[in-house]
mmCIF file with all atom_site columns, C-alpha atoms in Angstrom:
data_model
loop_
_atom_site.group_PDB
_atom_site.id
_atom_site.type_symbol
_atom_site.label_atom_id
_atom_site.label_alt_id
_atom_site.label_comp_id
_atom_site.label_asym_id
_atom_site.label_entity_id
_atom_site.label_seq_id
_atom_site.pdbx_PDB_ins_code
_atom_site.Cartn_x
_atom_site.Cartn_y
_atom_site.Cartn_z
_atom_site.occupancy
_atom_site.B_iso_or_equiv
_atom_site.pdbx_formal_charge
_atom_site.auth_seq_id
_atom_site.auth_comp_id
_atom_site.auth_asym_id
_atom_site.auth_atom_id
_atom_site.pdbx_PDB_model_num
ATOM 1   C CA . UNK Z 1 1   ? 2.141   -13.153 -12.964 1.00 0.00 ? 1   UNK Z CA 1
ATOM 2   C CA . UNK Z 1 2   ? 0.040   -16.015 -10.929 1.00 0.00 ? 2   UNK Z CA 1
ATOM 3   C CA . UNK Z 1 3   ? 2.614   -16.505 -8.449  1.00 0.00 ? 3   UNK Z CA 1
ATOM 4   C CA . UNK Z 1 4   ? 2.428   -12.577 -7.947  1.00 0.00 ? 4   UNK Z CA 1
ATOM 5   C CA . UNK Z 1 5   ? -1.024  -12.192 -7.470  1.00 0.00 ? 5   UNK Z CA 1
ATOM 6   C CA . UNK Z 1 6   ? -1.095  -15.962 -5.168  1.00 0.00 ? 6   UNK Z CA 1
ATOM 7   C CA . UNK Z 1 7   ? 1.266   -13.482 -2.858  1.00 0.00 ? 7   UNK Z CA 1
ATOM 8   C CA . UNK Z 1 8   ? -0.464  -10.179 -2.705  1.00 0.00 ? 8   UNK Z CA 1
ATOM 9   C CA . UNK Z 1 9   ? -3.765  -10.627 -3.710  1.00 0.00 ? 9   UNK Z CA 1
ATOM 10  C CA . UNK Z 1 10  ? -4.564  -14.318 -2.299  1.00 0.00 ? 10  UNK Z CA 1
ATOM 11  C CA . UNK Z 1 11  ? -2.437  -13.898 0.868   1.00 0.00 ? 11  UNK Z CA 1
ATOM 12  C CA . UNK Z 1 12  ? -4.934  -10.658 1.460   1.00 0.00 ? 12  UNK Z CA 1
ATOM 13  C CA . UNK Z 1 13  ? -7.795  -12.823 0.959   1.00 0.00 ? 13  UNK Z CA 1
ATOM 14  C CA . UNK Z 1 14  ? -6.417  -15.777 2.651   1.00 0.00 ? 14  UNK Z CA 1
ATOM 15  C CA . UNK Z 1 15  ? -5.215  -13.793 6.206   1.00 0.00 ? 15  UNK Z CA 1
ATOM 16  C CA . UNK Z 1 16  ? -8.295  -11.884 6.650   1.00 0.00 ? 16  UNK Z CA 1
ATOM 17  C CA . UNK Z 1 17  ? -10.290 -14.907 6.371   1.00 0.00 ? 17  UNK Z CA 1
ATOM 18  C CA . UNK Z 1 18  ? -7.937  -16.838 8.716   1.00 0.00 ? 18  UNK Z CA 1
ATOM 19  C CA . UNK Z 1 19  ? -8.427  -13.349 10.753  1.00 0.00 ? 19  UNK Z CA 1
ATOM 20  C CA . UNK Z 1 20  ? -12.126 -13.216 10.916  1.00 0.00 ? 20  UNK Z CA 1
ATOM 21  C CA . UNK Z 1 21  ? -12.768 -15.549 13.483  1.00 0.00 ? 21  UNK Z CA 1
ATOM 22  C CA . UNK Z 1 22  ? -10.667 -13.279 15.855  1.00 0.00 ? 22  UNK Z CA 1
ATOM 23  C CA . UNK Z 1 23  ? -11.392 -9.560  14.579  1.00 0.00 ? 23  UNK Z CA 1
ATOM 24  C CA . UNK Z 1 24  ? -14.235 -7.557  16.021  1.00 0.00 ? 24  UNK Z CA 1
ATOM 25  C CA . UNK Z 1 25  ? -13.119 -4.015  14.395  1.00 0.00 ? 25  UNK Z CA 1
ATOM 26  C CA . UNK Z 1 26  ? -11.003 -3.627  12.122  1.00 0.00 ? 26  UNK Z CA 1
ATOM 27  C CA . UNK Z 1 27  ? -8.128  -4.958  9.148   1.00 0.00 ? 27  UNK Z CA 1
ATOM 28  C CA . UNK Z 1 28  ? -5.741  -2.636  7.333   1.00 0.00 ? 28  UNK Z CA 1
ATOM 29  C CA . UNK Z 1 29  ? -4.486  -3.785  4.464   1.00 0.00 ? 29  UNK Z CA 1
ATOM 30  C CA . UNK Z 1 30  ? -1.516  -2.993  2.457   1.00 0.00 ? 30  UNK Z CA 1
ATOM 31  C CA . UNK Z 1 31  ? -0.794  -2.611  -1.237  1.00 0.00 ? 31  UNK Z CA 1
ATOM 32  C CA . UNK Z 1 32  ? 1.429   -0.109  -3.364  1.00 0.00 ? 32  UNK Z CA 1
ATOM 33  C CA . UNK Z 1 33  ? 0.993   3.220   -4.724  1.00 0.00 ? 33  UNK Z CA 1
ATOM 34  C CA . UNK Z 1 34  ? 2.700   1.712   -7.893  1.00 0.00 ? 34  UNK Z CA 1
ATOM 35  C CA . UNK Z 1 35  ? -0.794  0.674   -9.200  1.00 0.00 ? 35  UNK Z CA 1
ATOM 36  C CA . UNK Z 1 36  ? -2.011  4.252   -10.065 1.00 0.00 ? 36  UNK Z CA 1
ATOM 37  C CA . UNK Z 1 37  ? 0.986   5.091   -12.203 1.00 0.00 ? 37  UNK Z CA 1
ATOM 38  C CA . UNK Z 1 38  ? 2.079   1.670   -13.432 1.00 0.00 ? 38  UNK Z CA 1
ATOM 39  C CA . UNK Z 1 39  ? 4.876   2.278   -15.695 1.00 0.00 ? 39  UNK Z CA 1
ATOM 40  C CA . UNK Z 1 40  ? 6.022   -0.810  -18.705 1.00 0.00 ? 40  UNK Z CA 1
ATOM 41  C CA . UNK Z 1 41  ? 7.169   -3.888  -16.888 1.00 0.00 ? 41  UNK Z CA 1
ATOM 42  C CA . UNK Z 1 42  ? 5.074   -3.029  -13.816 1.00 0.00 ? 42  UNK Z CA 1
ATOM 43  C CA . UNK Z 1 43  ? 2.047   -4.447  -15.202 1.00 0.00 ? 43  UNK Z CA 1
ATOM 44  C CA . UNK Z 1 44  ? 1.093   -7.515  -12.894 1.00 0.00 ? 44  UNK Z CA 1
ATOM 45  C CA . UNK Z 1 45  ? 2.199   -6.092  -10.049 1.00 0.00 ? 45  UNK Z CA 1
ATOM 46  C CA . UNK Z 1 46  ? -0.069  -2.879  -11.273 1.00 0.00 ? 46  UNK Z CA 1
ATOM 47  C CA . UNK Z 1 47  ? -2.980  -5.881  -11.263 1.00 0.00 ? 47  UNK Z CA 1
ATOM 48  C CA . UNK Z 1 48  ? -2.807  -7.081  -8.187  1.00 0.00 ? 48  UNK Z CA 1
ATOM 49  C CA . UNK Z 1 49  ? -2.769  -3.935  -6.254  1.00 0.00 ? 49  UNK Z CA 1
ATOM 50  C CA . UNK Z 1 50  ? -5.446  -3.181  -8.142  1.00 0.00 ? 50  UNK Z CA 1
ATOM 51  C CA . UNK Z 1 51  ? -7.377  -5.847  -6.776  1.00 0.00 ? 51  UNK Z CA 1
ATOM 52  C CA . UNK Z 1 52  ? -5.843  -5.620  -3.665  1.00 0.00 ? 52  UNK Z CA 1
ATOM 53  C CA . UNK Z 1 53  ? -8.400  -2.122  -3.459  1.00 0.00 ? 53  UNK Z CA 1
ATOM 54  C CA . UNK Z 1 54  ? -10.996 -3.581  -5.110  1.00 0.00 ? 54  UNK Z CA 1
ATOM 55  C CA . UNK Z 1 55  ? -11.045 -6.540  -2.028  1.00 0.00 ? 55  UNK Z CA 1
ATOM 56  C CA . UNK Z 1 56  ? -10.583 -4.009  0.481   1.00 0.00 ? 56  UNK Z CA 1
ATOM 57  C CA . UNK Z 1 57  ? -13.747 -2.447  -0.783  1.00 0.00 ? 57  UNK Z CA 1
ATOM 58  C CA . UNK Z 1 58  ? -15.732 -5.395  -1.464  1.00 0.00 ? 58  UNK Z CA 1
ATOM 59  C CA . UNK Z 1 59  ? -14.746 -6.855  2.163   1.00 0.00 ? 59  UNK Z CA 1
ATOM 60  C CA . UNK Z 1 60  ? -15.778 -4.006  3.749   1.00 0.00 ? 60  UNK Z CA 1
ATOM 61  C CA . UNK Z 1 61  ? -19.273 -4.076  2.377   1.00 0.00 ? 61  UNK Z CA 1
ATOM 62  C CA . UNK Z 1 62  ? -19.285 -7.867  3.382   1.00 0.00 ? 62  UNK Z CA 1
ATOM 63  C CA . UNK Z 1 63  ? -18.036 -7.996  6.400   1.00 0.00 ? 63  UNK Z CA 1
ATOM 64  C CA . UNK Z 1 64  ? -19.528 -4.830  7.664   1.00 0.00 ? 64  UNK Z CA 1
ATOM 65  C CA . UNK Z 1 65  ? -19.442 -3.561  10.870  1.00 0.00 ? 65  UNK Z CA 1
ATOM 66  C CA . UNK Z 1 66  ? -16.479 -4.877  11.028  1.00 0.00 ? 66  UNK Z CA 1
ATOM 67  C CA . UNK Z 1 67  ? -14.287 -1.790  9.292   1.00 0.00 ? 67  UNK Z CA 1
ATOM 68  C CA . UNK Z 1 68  ? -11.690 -3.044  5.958   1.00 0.00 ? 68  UNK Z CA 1
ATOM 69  C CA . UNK Z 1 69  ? -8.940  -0.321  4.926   1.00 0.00 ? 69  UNK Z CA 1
ATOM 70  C CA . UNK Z 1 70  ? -5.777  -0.791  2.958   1.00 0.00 ? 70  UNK Z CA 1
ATOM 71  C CA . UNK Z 1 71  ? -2.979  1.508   2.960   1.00 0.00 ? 71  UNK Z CA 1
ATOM 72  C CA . UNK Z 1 72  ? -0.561  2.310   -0.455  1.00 0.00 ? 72  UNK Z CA 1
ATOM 73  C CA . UNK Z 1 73  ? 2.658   3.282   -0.051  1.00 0.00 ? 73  UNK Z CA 1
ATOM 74  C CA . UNK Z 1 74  ? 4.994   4.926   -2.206  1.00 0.00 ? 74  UNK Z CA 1
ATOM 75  C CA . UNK Z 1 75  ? 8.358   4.913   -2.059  1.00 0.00 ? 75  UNK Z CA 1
ATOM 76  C CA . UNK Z 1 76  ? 9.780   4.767   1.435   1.00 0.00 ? 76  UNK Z CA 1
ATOM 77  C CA . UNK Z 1 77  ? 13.339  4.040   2.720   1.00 0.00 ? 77  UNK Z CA 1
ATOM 78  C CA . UNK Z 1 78  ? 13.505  1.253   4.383   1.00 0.00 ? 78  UNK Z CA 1
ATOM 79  C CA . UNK Z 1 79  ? 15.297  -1.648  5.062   1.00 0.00 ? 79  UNK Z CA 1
ATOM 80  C CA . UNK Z 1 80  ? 14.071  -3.441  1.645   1.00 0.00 ? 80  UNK Z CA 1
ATOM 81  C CA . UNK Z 1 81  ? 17.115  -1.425  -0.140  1.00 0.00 ? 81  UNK Z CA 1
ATOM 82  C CA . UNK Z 1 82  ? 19.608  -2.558  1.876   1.00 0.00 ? 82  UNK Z CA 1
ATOM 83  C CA . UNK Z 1 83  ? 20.701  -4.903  -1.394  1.00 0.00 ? 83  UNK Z CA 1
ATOM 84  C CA . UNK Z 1 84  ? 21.974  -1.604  -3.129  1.00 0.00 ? 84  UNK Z CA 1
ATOM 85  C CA . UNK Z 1 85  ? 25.068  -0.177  -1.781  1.00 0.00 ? 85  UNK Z CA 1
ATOM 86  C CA . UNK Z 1 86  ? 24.818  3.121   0.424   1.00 0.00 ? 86  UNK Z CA 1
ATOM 87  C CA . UNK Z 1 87  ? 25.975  5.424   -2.447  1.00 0.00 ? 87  UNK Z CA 1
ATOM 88  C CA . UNK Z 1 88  ? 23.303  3.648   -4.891  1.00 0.00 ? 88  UNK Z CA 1
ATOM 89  C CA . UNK Z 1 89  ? 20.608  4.178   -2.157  1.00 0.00 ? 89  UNK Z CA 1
ATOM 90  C CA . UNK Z 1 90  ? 21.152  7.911   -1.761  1.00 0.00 ? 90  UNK Z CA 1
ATOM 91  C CA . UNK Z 1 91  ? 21.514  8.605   -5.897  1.00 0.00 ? 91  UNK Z CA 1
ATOM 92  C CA . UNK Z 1 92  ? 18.382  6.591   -6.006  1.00 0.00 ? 92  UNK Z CA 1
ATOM 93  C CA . UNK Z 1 93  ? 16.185  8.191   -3.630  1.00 0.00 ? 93  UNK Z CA 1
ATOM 94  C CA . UNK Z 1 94  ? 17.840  11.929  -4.774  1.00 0.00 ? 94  UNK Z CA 1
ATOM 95  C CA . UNK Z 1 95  ? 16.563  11.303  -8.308  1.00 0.00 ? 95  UNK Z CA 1
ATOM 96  C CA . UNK Z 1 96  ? 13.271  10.173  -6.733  1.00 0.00 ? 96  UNK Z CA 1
ATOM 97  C CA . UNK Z 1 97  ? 12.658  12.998  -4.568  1.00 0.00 ? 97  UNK Z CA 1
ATOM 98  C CA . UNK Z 1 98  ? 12.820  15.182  -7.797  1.00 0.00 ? 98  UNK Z CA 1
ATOM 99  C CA . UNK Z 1 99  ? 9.667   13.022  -9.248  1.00 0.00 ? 99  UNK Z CA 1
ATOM 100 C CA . UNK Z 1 100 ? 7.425   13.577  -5.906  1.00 0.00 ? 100 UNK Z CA 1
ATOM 101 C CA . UNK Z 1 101 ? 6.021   16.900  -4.763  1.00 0.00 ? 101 UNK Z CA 1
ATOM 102 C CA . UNK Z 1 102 ? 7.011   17.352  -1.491  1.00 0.00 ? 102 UNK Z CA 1
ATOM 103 C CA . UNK Z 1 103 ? 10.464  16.889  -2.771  1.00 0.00 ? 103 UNK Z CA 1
ATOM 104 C CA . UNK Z 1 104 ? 11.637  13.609  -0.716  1.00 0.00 ? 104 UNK Z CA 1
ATOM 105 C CA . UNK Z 1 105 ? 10.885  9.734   -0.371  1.00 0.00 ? 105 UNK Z CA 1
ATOM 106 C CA . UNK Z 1 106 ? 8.712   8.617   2.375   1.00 0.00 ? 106 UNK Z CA 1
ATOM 107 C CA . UNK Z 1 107 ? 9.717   7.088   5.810   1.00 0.00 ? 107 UNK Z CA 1
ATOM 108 C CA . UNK Z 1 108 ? 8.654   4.200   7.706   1.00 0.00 ? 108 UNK Z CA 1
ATOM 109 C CA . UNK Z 1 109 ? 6.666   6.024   10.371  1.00 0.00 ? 109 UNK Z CA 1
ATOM 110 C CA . UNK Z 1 110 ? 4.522   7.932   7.572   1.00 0.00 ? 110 UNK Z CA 1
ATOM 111 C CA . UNK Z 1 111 ? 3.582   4.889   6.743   1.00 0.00 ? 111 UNK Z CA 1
ATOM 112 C CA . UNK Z 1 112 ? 2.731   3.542   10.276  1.00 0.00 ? 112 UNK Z CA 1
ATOM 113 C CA . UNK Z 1 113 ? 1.043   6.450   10.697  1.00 0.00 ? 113 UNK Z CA 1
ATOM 114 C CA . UNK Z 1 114 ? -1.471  6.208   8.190   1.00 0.00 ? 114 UNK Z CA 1
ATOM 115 C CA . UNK Z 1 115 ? -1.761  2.445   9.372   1.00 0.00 ? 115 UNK Z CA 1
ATOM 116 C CA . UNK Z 1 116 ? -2.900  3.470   13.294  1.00 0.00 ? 116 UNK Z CA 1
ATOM 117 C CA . UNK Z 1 117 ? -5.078  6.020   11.495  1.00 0.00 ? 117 UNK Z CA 1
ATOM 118 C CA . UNK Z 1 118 ? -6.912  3.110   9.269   1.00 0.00 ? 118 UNK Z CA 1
ATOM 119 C CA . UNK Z 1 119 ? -6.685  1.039   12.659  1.00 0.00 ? 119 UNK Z CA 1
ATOM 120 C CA . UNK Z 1 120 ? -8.299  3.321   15.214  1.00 0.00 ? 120 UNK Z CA 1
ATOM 121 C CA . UNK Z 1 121 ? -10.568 5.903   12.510  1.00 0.00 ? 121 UNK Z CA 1
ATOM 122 C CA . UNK Z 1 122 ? -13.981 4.187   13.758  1.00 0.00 ? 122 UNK Z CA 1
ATOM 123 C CA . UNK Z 1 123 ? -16.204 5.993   10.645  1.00 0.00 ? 123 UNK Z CA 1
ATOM 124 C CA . UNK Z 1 124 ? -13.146 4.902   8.033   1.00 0.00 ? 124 UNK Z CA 1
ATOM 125 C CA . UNK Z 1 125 ? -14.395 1.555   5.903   1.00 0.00 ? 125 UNK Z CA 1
ATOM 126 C CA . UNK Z 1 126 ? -13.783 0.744   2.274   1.00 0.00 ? 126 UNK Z CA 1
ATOM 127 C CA . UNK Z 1 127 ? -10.997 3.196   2.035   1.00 0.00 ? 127 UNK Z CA 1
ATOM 128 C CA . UNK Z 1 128 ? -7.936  2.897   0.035   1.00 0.00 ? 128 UNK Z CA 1
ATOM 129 C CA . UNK Z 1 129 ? -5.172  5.811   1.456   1.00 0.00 ? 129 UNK Z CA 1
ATOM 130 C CA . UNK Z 1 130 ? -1.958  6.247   -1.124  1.00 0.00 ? 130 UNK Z CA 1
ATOM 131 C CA . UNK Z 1 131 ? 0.558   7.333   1.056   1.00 0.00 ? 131 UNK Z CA 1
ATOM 132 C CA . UNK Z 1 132 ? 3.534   8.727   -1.653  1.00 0.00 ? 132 UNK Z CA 1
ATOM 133 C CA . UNK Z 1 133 ? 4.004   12.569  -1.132  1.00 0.00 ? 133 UNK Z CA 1
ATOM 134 C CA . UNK Z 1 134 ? 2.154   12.867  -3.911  1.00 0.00 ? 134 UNK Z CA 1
ATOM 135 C CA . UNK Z 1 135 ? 3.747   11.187  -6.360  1.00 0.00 ? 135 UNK Z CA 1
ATOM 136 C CA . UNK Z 1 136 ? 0.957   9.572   -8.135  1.00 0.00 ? 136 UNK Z CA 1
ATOM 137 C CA . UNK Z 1 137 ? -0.554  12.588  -9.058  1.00 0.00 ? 137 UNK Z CA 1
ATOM 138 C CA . UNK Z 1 138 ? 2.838   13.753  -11.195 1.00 0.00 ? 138 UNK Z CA 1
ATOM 139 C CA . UNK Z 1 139 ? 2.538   17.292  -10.286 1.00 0.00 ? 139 UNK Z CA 1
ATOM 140 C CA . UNK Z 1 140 ? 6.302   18.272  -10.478 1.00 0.00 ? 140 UNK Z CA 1
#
């Protein structure tokens, strides 16, 4: 669990204090959807995401004007799978899909997307956008 939250919680708190010195508008961070749905075994990783939107909020009040987002994905393809063989991928992300409303897995230019949003929104501070078709809500 420590070595967990020394990666994704203190290398958040860590970069954007290395950052400040340079910043004048705005840092996105990013976390994982996982944290509003945390399912057994998922339970540090749950707790650092966690705080992971709790600093983005805090550091926004703080370091106001300068503006503090974070973005949550869900489950995207991407390049992280690679380690599962092609036919393991696609039965993996076909079960998904079934799980997550809009009926597929994300891509890596949803998530970019909400990034640049986050980036260039000028009124946006404190915010924590899930970006995971809607999978955290567990309508289907």
């Amino acid at each position: 669990m420590q070595n967990f939250l020394e990666v994704r919680l203190w290398g958040a708190v860590i970069a954007v204090q290395a950052a400040l010195p340079f910043v004048r508008q705005s840092i996105t961070l990013s976390g994982g959807a996982g944290m509003l749905r945390p399912t057994p075994g998922f339970t540090t990783a749950a707790t650092a995401l966690g705080a992971i939107e709790a600093f983005t909020r805090a550091a926004a009040s703080e370091l106001a004007p300068i503006r503090v987002n974070a973005v949550f994905p869900g489950l995207v393809r991407s390049p992280l799978w690679r380690g599962l063989p092609a036919d393991e991928q696609e039965a993996f992300f076909a079960e998904a899909a079934t799980t997550i409303p809009v009926g597929r897995v994300g891509v890596p230019e949803e998530i970019a997307q909400a990034f640049t949003h986050l980036m260039t929104s000028r009124y946006t501070t404190g915010q924590a956008l899930v970006i995971d078709g809607g999978a955290t809500i567990g309508a289907r």
